[in-house]
Amino acid sequence: MLSACGAQSPPQASTPPSAEVKTENADSLPEPTADPQLIPLYRPAEVLGSLPRGRQDPFAPPPQALVAAQDDASDSGGDGVPELMGVSSVGGVAQAFVSYDSHSGPVAPGDVGDPDRLPWLPAGVSVAAVDVQRGRLLLERDGRPLSPLQL
């Protein structure tokens, strides 16, 4: 035999009292205003279509920098210009990381490019200074400063 607590008949469902519309609340609503003539929002395609197209590679140097680098390369005897990859200062020693002619490596002030010893610097180009704060590498050839390389 099974025993349980509760009534013999199932519970009755209760119904909420019917909602009555009160006329005093309907009278207190504000009067409708005239059409505010809002401007509809633009669709995403319209917004994107109106934007100018940027460079394909945002990290590539601007075209003016490439032209200037090629001009410097022709002024320096056609040896080319190394690419500055980064600068660092560890223990007070400033170094720059350059890439040139499929070689790359670190350079410090006083280093001179040599195909056998430092192939990542053009021959005869020396490091005048490494400006870590500004991210610049200052090079010179035969005592004449070359255009600084900037990160």
mmCIF file of N, CA, C and O in Angstrom, residues 74-134:
data_model
loop_
_atom_site.group_PDB
_atom_site.id
_atom_site.type_symbol
_atom_site.label_atom_id
_atom_site.label_comp_id
_atom_site.label_asym_id
_atom_site.label_seq_id
_atom_site.Cartn_x
_atom_site.Cartn_y
_atom_site.Cartn_z
ATOM 1 N N SER A 74 71.881 54.551 -54.370
ATOM 2 C CA SER A 74 72.609 54.967 -55.572
ATOM 3 C C SER A 74 73.682 55.986 -55.215
ATOM 4 O O SER A 74 74.732 56.030 -55.846
ATOM 5 N N ASP A 75 73.453 56.824 -54.182
ATOM 6 C CA ASP A 75 74.457 57.793 -53.752
ATOM 7 C C ASP A 75 75.639 57.109 -53.075
ATOM 8 O O ASP A 75 76.762 57.603 -53.120
ATOM 9 N N SER A 76 75.399 55.968 -52.444
ATOM 10 C CA SER A 76 76.457 55.311 -51.684
ATOM 11 C C SER A 76 77.245 54.318 -52.513
ATOM 12 O O SER A 76 77.937 53.477 -51.968
ATOM 13 N N GLY A 77 77.141 54.406 -53.822
ATOM 14 C CA GLY A 77 77.943 53.532 -54.659
ATOM 15 C C GLY A 77 77.200 52.298 -55.118
ATOM 16 O O GLY A 77 77.796 51.385 -55.637
ATOM 17 N N GLY A 78 75.897 52.226 -54.892
ATOM 18 C CA GLY A 78 75.113 51.116 -55.386
ATOM 19 C C GLY A 78 75.192 49.868 -54.527
ATOM 20 O O GLY A 78 74.743 48.821 -54.942
ATOM 21 N N ASP A 79 75.795 49.958 -53.347
ATOM 22 C CA ASP A 79 75.899 48.782 -52.487
ATOM 23 C C ASP A 79 74.574 48.425 -51.836
ATOM 24 O O ASP A 79 74.438 47.347 -51.304
ATOM 25 N N GLY A 80 73.619 49.328 -51.816
ATOM 26 C CA GLY A 80 72.345 49.079 -51.167
ATOM 27 C C GLY A 80 72.343 49.602 -49.747
ATOM 28 O O GLY A 80 73.352 50.049 -49.220
ATOM 29 N N VAL A 81 71.187 49.533 -49.141
ATOM 30 C CA VAL A 81 70.989 50.037 -47.788
ATOM 31 C C VAL A 81 70.499 48.899 -46.921
ATOM 32 O O VAL A 81 69.581 48.180 -47.299
ATOM 33 N N PRO A 82 71.098 48.714 -45.753
ATOM 34 C CA PRO A 82 70.588 47.669 -44.866
ATOM 35 C C PRO A 82 69.219 48.065 -44.315
ATOM 36 O O PRO A 82 68.871 49.240 -44.273
ATOM 37 N N GLU A 83 68.470 47.075 -43.906
ATOM 38 C CA GLU A 83 67.148 47.313 -43.320
ATOM 39 C C GLU A 83 67.263 47.202 -41.804
ATOM 40 O O GLU A 83 67.788 46.217 -41.279
ATOM 41 N N LEU A 84 66.773 48.201 -41.100
ATOM 42 C CA LEU A 84 66.809 48.196 -39.638
ATOM 43 C C LEU A 84 65.646 47.362 -39.124
ATOM 44 O O LEU A 84 64.484 47.651 -39.404
ATOM 45 N N MET A 85 65.973 46.310 -38.381
ATOM 46 C CA MET A 85 64.954 45.399 -37.868
ATOM 47 C C MET A 85 64.575 45.705 -36.417
ATOM 48 O O MET A 85 63.473 45.407 -35.998
ATOM 49 N N GLY A 86 65.498 46.293 -35.649
ATOM 50 C CA GLY A 86 65.212 46.600 -34.256
ATOM 51 C C GLY A 86 66.434 47.164 -33.564
ATOM 52 O O GLY A 86 67.539 47.139 -34.101
ATOM 53 N N VAL A 87 66.216 47.705 -32.370
ATOM 54 C CA VAL A 87 67.297 48.241 -31.550
ATOM 55 C C VAL A 87 67.113 47.742 -30.122
ATOM 56 O O VAL A 87 65.994 47.438 -29.703
ATOM 57 N N SER A 88 68.216 47.663 -29.387
ATOM 58 C CA SER A 88 68.126 47.261 -27.981
ATOM 59 C C SER A 88 69.291 47.861 -27.215
ATOM 60 O O SER A 88 70.299 48.257 -27.791
ATOM 61 N N SER A 89 69.105 47.921 -25.917
ATOM 62 C CA SER A 89 70.165 48.374 -25.028
ATOM 63 C C SER A 89 70.174 47.443 -23.824
ATOM 64 O O SER A 89 69.208 47.402 -23.057
ATOM 65 N N VAL A 90 71.254 46.682 -23.680
ATOM 66 C CA VAL A 90 71.389 45.752 -22.573
ATOM 67 C C VAL A 90 72.677 46.083 -21.841
ATOM 68 O O VAL A 90 73.753 46.098 -22.438
ATOM 69 N N GLY A 91 72.554 46.379 -20.574
ATOM 70 C CA GLY A 91 73.721 46.710 -19.769
ATOM 71 C C GLY A 91 74.440 47.949 -20.273
ATOM 72 O O GLY A 91 75.657 48.030 -20.171
ATOM 73 N N GLY A 92 73.701 48.877 -20.849
ATOM 74 C CA GLY A 92 74.286 50.108 -21.351
ATOM 75 C C GLY A 92 74.926 49.993 -22.719
ATOM 76 O O GLY A 92 75.467 50.962 -23.244
ATOM 77 N N VAL A 93 74.879 48.807 -23.334
ATOM 78 C CA VAL A 93 75.448 48.603 -24.668
ATOM 79 C C VAL A 93 74.307 48.634 -25.682
ATOM 80 O O VAL A 93 73.421 47.780 -25.652
ATOM 81 N N ALA A 94 74.337 49.644 -26.560
ATOM 82 C CA ALA A 94 73.288 49.786 -27.571
ATOM 83 C C ALA A 94 73.651 48.970 -28.799
ATOM 84 O O ALA A 94 74.798 48.975 -29.252
ATOM 85 N N GLN A 95 72.669 48.232 -29.328
ATOM 86 C CA GLN A 95 72.861 47.443 -30.536
ATOM 87 C C GLN A 95 71.669 47.641 -31.450
ATOM 88 O O GLN A 95 70.560 47.927 -30.988
ATOM 89 N N ALA A 96 71.922 47.474 -32.737
ATOM 90 C CA ALA A 96 70.858 47.488 -33.732
ATOM 91 C C ALA A 96 70.884 46.150 -34.455
ATOM 92 O O ALA A 96 71.941 45.519 -34.570
ATOM 93 N N PHE A 97 69.741 45.711 -34.920
ATOM 94 C CA PHE A 97 69.644 44.463 -35.662
ATOM 95 C C PHE A 97 69.284 44.823 -37.096
ATOM 96 O O PHE A 97 68.264 45.456 -37.345
ATOM 97 N N VAL A 98 70.151 44.462 -38.018
ATOM 98 C CA VAL A 98 69.972 44.853 -39.414
ATOM 99 C C VAL A 98 69.932 43.623 -40.312
ATOM 100 O O VAL A 98 70.406 42.541 -39.950
ATOM 101 N N SER A 99 69.380 43.825 -41.499
ATOM 102 C CA SER A 99 69.331 42.801 -42.530
ATOM 103 C C SER A 99 69.816 43.430 -43.820
ATOM 104 O O SER A 99 69.408 44.536 -44.178
ATOM 105 N N TYR A 100 70.721 42.720 -44.502
ATOM 106 C CA TYR A 100 71.276 43.240 -45.746
ATOM 107 C C TYR A 100 71.720 42.074 -46.618
ATOM 108 O O TYR A 100 72.436 41.168 -46.146
ATOM 109 N N ASP A 101 71.279 42.078 -47.853
ATOM 110 C CA ASP A 101 71.738 41.105 -48.832
ATOM 111 C C ASP A 101 71.596 39.667 -48.321
ATOM 112 O O ASP A 101 72.551 38.892 -48.314
ATOM 113 N N SER A 102 70.412 39.315 -47.839
ATOM 114 C CA SER A 102 70.036 37.994 -47.330
ATOM 115 C C SER A 102 70.811 37.572 -46.081
ATOM 116 O O SER A 102 70.825 36.403 -45.721
ATOM 117 N N HIS A 103 71.490 38.507 -45.421
ATOM 118 C CA HIS A 103 72.154 38.236 -44.140
ATOM 119 C C HIS A 103 71.551 39.176 -43.093
ATOM 120 O O HIS A 103 71.092 40.262 -43.416
ATOM 121 N N SER A 104 71.567 38.747 -41.849
ATOM 122 C CA SER A 104 71.094 39.621 -40.777
ATOM 123 C C SER A 104 71.896 39.354 -39.513
ATOM 124 O O SER A 104 72.428 38.256 -39.320
ATOM 125 N N GLY A 105 71.985 40.387 -38.668
ATOM 126 C CA GLY A 105 72.719 40.241 -37.425
ATOM 127 C C GLY A 105 72.808 41.547 -36.669
ATOM 128 O O GLY A 105 72.323 42.586 -37.131
ATOM 129 N N PRO A 106 73.447 41.514 -35.491
ATOM 130 C CA PRO A 106 73.557 42.717 -34.671
ATOM 131 C C PRO A 106 74.764 43.561 -35.063
ATOM 132 O O PRO A 106 75.775 43.047 -35.539
ATOM 133 N N VAL A 107 74.621 44.862 -34.868
ATOM 134 C CA VAL A 107 75.740 45.791 -35.054
ATOM 135 C C VAL A 107 75.761 46.739 -33.863
ATOM 136 O O VAL A 107 74.741 46.995 -33.237
ATOM 137 N N ALA A 108 76.945 47.238 -33.570
ATOM 138 C CA ALA A 108 77.138 48.181 -32.466
ATOM 139 C C ALA A 108 77.955 49.357 -32.990
ATOM 140 O O ALA A 108 78.596 49.261 -34.048
ATOM 141 N N PRO A 109 77.946 50.482 -32.266
ATOM 142 C CA PRO A 109 78.748 51.628 -32.716
ATOM 143 C C PRO A 109 80.211 51.224 -32.907
ATOM 144 O O PRO A 109 80.797 50.527 -32.086
ATOM 145 N N GLY A 110 80.782 51.646 -34.041
ATOM 146 C CA GLY A 110 82.163 51.321 -34.368
ATOM 147 C C GLY A 110 82.314 50.157 -35.322
ATOM 148 O O GLY A 110 83.382 49.979 -35.911
ATOM 149 N N ASP A 111 81.264 49.336 -35.501
ATOM 150 C CA ASP A 111 81.345 48.211 -36.433
ATOM 151 C C ASP A 111 81.432 48.725 -37.869
ATOM 152 O O ASP A 111 80.805 49.719 -38.228
ATOM 153 N N VAL A 112 82.236 48.029 -38.691
ATOM 154 C CA VAL A 112 82.414 48.395 -40.103
ATOM 155 C C VAL A 112 82.033 47.185 -40.950
ATOM 156 O O VAL A 112 82.429 46.054 -40.657
ATOM 157 N N GLY A 113 81.261 47.436 -41.998
ATOM 158 C CA GLY A 113 80.825 46.366 -42.887
ATOM 159 C C GLY A 113 81.981 45.706 -43.605
ATOM 160 O O GLY A 113 82.874 46.370 -44.123
ATOM 161 N N ASP A 114 81.984 44.386 -43.600
ATOM 162 C CA ASP A 114 83.025 43.593 -44.247
ATOM 163 C C ASP A 114 82.359 42.303 -44.729
ATOM 164 O O ASP A 114 81.695 41.626 -43.941
ATOM 165 N N PRO A 115 82.500 41.937 -46.003
ATOM 166 C CA PRO A 115 81.821 40.735 -46.505
ATOM 167 C C PRO A 115 82.176 39.459 -45.740
ATOM 168 O O PRO A 115 81.370 38.549 -45.668
ATOM 169 N N ASP A 116 83.365 39.400 -45.148
ATOM 170 C CA ASP A 116 83.768 38.194 -44.421
ATOM 171 C C ASP A 116 83.400 38.240 -42.942
ATOM 172 O O ASP A 116 83.092 37.214 -42.338
ATOM 173 N N ARG A 117 83.470 39.423 -42.329
ATOM 174 C CA ARG A 117 83.245 39.551 -40.888
ATOM 175 C C ARG A 117 81.830 39.990 -40.549
ATOM 176 O O ARG A 117 81.200 39.418 -39.656
ATOM 177 N N LEU A 118 81.318 41.009 -41.221
ATOM 178 C CA LEU A 118 79.953 41.521 -40.992
ATOM 179 C C LEU A 118 79.233 41.637 -42.339
ATOM 180 O O LEU A 118 79.083 42.724 -42.889
ATOM 181 N N PRO A 119 78.740 40.528 -42.879
ATOM 182 C CA PRO A 119 78.098 40.594 -44.199
ATOM 183 C C PRO A 119 76.744 41.292 -44.183
ATOM 184 O O PRO A 119 76.201 41.587 -45.236
ATOM 185 N N TRP A 120 76.183 41.566 -43.008
ATOM 186 C CA TRP A 120 74.888 42.234 -42.933
ATOM 187 C C TRP A 120 75.017 43.755 -42.946
ATOM 188 O O TRP A 120 74.027 44.454 -42.784
ATOM 189 N N LEU A 121 76.248 44.253 -43.138
ATOM 190 C CA LEU A 121 76.485 45.684 -43.375
ATOM 191 C C LEU A 121 77.194 45.824 -44.721
ATOM 192 O O LEU A 121 78.088 45.034 -45.022
ATOM 193 N N PRO A 122 76.829 46.820 -45.531
ATOM 194 C CA PRO A 122 77.551 47.005 -46.794
ATOM 195 C C PRO A 122 79.031 47.286 -46.532
ATOM 196 O O PRO A 122 79.392 47.889 -45.516
ATOM 197 N N ALA A 123 79.878 46.878 -47.445
ATOM 198 C CA ALA A 123 81.319 47.068 -47.294
ATOM 199 C C ALA A 123 81.640 48.556 -47.195
ATOM 200 O O ALA A 123 81.132 49.366 -47.964
ATOM 201 N N GLY A 124 82.460 48.918 -46.213
ATOM 202 C CA GLY A 124 82.878 50.305 -46.039
ATOM 203 C C GLY A 124 81.914 51.162 -45.245
ATOM 204 O O GLY A 124 82.228 52.312 -44.931
ATOM 205 N N VAL A 125 80.754 50.659 -44.897
ATOM 206 C CA VAL A 125 79.787 51.423 -44.093
ATOM 207 C C VAL A 125 80.038 51.115 -42.630
ATOM 208 O O VAL A 125 80.169 49.953 -42.238
ATOM 209 N N SER A 126 80.128 52.168 -41.812
ATOM 210 C CA SER A 126 80.367 51.966 -40.384
ATOM 211 C C SER A 126 79.181 52.493 -39.577
ATOM 212 O O SER A 126 78.446 53.369 -40.027
ATOM 213 N N VAL A 127 79.033 51.947 -38.382
ATOM 214 C CA VAL A 127 77.947 52.353 -37.479
ATOM 215 C C VAL A 127 78.441 53.530 -36.659
ATOM 216 O O VAL A 127 79.387 53.405 -35.876
ATOM 217 N N ALA A 128 77.799 54.691 -36.844
ATOM 218 C CA ALA A 128 78.175 55.879 -36.091
ATOM 219 C C ALA A 128 77.535 55.874 -34.711
ATOM 220 O O ALA A 128 78.188 56.181 -33.712
ATOM 221 N N ALA A 129 76.255 55.522 -34.635
ATOM 222 C CA ALA A 129 75.555 55.516 -33.354
ATOM 223 C C ALA A 129 74.267 54.715 -33.476
ATOM 224 O O ALA A 129 73.725 54.550 -34.570
ATOM 225 N N VAL A 130 73.786 54.250 -32.335
ATOM 226 C CA VAL A 130 72.492 53.585 -32.247
ATOM 227 C C VAL A 130 71.666 54.384 -31.244
ATOM 228 O O VAL A 130 72.029 54.464 -30.068
ATOM 229 N N ASP A 131 70.594 54.993 -31.708
ATOM 230 C CA ASP A 131 69.712 55.797 -30.858
ATOM 231 C C ASP A 131 68.519 54.917 -30.468
ATOM 232 O O ASP A 131 67.557 54.784 -31.224
ATOM 233 N N VAL A 132 68.618 54.305 -29.289
ATOM 234 C CA VAL A 132 67.593 53.367 -28.846
ATOM 235 C C VAL A 132 66.287 54.096 -28.544
ATOM 236 O O VAL A 132 65.206 53.600 -28.859
ATOM 237 N N GLN A 133 66.359 55.279 -27.933
ATOM 238 C CA GLN A 133 65.156 56.022 -27.566
ATOM 239 C C GLN A 133 64.308 56.376 -28.785
ATOM 240 O O GLN A 133 63.092 56.335 -28.729
ATOM 241 N N ARG A 134 64.959 56.730 -29.889
ATOM 242 C CA ARG A 134 64.234 57.133 -31.105
ATOM 243 C C ARG A 134 64.111 56.006 -32.119
ATOM 244 O O ARG A 134 63.472 56.175 -33.146
#
